[in-house]
PDB file of C-alpha atoms in Angstrom:
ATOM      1  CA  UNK A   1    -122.865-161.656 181.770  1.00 71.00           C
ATOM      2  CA  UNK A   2    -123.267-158.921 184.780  1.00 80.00           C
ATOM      3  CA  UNK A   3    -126.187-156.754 184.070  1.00 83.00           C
ATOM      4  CA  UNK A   4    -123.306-153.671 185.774  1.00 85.00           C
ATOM      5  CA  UNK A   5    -120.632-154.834 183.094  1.00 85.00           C
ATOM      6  CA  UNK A   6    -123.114-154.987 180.317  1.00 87.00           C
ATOM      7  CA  UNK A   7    -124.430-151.562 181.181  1.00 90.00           C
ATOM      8  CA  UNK A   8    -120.101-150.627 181.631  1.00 89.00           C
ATOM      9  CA  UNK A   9    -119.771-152.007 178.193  1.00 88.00           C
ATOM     10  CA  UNK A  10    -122.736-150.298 176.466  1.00 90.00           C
ATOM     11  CA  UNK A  11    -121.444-146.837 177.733  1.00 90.00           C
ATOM     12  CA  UNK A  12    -118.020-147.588 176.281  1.00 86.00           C
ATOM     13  CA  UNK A  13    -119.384-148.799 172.726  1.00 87.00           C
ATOM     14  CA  UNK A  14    -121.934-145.424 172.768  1.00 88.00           C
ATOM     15  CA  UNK A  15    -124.924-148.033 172.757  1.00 88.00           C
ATOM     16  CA  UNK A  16    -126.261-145.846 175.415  1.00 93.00           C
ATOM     17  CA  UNK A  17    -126.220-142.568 175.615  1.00 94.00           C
ATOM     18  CA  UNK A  18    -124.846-140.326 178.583  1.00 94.00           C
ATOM     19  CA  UNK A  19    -128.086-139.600 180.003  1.00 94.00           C
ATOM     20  CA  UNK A  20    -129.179-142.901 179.951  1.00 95.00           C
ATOM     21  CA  UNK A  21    -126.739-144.155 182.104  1.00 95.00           C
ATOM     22  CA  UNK A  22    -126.520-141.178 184.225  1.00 95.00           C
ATOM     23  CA  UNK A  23    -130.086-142.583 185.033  1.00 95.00           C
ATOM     24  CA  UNK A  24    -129.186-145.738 185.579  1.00 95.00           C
ATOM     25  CA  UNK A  25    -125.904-144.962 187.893  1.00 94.00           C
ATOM     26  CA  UNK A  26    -128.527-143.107 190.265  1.00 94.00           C
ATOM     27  CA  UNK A  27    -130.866-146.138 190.395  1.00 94.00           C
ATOM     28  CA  UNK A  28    -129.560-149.053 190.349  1.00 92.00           C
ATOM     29  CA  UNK A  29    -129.124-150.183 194.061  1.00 88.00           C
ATOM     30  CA  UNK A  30    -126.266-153.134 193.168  1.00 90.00           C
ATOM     31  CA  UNK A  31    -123.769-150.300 191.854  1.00 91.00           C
ATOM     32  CA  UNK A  32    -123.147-149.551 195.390  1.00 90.00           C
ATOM     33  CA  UNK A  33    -122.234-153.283 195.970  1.00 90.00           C
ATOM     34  CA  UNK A  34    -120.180-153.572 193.383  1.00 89.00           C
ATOM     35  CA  UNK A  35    -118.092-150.372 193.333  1.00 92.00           C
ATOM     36  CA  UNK A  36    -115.447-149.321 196.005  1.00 94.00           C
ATOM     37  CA  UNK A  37    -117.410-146.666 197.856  1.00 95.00           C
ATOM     38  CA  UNK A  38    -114.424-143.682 196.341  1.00 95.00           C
ATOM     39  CA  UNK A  39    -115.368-144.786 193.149  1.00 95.00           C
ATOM     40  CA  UNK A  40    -118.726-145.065 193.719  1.00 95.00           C
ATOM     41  CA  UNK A  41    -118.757-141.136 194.955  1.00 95.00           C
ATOM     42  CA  UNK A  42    -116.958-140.358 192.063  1.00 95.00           C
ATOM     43  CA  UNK A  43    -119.947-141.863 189.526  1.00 94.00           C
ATOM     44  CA  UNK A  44    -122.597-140.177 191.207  1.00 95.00           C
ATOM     45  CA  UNK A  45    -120.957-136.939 191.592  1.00 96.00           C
ATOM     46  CA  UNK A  46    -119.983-136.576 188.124  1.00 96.00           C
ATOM     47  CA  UNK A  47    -121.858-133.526 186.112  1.00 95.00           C
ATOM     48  CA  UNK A  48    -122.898-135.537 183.569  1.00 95.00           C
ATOM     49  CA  UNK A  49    -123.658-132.394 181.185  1.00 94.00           C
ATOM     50  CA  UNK A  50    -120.252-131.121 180.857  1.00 94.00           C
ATOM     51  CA  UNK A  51    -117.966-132.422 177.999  1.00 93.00           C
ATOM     52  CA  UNK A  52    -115.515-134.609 179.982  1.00 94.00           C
ATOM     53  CA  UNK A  53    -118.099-136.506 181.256  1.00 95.00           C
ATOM     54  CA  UNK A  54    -117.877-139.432 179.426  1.00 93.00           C
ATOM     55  CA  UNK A  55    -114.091-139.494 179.923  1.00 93.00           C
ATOM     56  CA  UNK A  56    -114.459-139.405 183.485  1.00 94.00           C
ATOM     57  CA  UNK A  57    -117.024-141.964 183.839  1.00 93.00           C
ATOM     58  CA  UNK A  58    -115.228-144.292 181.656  1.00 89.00           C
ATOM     59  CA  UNK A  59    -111.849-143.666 184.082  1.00 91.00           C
ATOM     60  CA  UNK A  60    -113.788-144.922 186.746  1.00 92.00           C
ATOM     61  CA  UNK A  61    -115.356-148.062 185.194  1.00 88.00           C
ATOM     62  CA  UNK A  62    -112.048-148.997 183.647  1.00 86.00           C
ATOM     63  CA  UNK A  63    -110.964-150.359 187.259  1.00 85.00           C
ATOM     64  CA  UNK A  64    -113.648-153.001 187.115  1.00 82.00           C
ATOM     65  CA  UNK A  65    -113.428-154.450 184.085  1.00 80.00           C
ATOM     66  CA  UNK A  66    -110.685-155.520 181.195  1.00 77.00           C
ATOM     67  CA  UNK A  67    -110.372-153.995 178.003  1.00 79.00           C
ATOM     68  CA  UNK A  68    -109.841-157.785 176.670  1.00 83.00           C
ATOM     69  CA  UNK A  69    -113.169-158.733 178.205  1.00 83.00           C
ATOM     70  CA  UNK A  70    -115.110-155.522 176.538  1.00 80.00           C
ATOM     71  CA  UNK A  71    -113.302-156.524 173.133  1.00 84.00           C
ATOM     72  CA  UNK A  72    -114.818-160.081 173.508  1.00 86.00           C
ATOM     73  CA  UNK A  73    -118.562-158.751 174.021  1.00 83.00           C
ATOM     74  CA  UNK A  74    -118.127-156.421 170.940  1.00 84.00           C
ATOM     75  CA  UNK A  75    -117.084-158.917 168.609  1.00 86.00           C
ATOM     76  CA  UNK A  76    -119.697-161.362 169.875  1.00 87.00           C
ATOM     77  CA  UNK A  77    -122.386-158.561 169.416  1.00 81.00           C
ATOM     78  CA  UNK A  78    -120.785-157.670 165.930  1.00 80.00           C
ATOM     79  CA  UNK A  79    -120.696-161.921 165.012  1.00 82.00           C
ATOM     80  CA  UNK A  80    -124.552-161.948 166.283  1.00 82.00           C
ATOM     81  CA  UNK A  81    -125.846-159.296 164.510  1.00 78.00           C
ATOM     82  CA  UNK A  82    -124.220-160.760 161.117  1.00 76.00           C
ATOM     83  CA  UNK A  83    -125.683-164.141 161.595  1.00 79.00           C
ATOM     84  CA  UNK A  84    -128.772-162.028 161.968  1.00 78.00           C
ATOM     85  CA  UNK A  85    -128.552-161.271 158.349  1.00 72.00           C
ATOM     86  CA  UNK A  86    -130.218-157.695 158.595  1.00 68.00           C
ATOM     87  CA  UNK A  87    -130.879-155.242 155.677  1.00 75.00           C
ATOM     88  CA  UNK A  88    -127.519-153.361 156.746  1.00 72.00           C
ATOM     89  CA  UNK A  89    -125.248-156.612 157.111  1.00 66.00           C
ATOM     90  CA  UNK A  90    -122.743-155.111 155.257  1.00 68.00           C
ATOM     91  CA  UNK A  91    -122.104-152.419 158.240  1.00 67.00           C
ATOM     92  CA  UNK A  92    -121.175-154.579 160.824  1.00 59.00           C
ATOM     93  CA  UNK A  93    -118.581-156.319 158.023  1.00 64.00           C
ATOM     94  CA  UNK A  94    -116.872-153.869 157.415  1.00 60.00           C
TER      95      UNK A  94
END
């Protein structure tokens, strides 16, 4: 998979938190190869503190990836971590 669309996809699920990616948004050098330069301006000049945040970053990313796509990753995560058998199985089943 992409290492940006993983990253996308872990913001969208709340894998990573806010901060975490606003970290990762101003370092990783391939974002500006990926993203149309607008959009691009738009990541990095979100406030990343403020409440809408997350709504707004999420806006943005939604142009470069499907929601089909996302779905997929997050039932194969869900499937994995079952086969896993942890303590907590019964979360993920649910």
């Amino acid at each position: 998979m992409d290492p940006v669309a993983l990253v996308f996809f872990k913001l969208v699920a709340h894998e990573i938190e806010l901060s975490v990616f606003e970290r990762w948004v101003y370092c990783e050098s391939t974002l500006e190869e990926t993203l149309h330069p607008d959009d691009y301006l738009a990541l990095i000049t979100i406030s990343y503190t403020t409440p809408g945040a997350l709504y707004e970053a999420e806006k943005v990313l939604s142009n470069y990836f499907s929601i089909g796509k996302y779905y997929e990753w997050k039932i194969r995560n869900i499937l994995q971590k079952i086969i896993e058998k942890p303590n907590d199985v019964q979360l993920y089943i649910k």
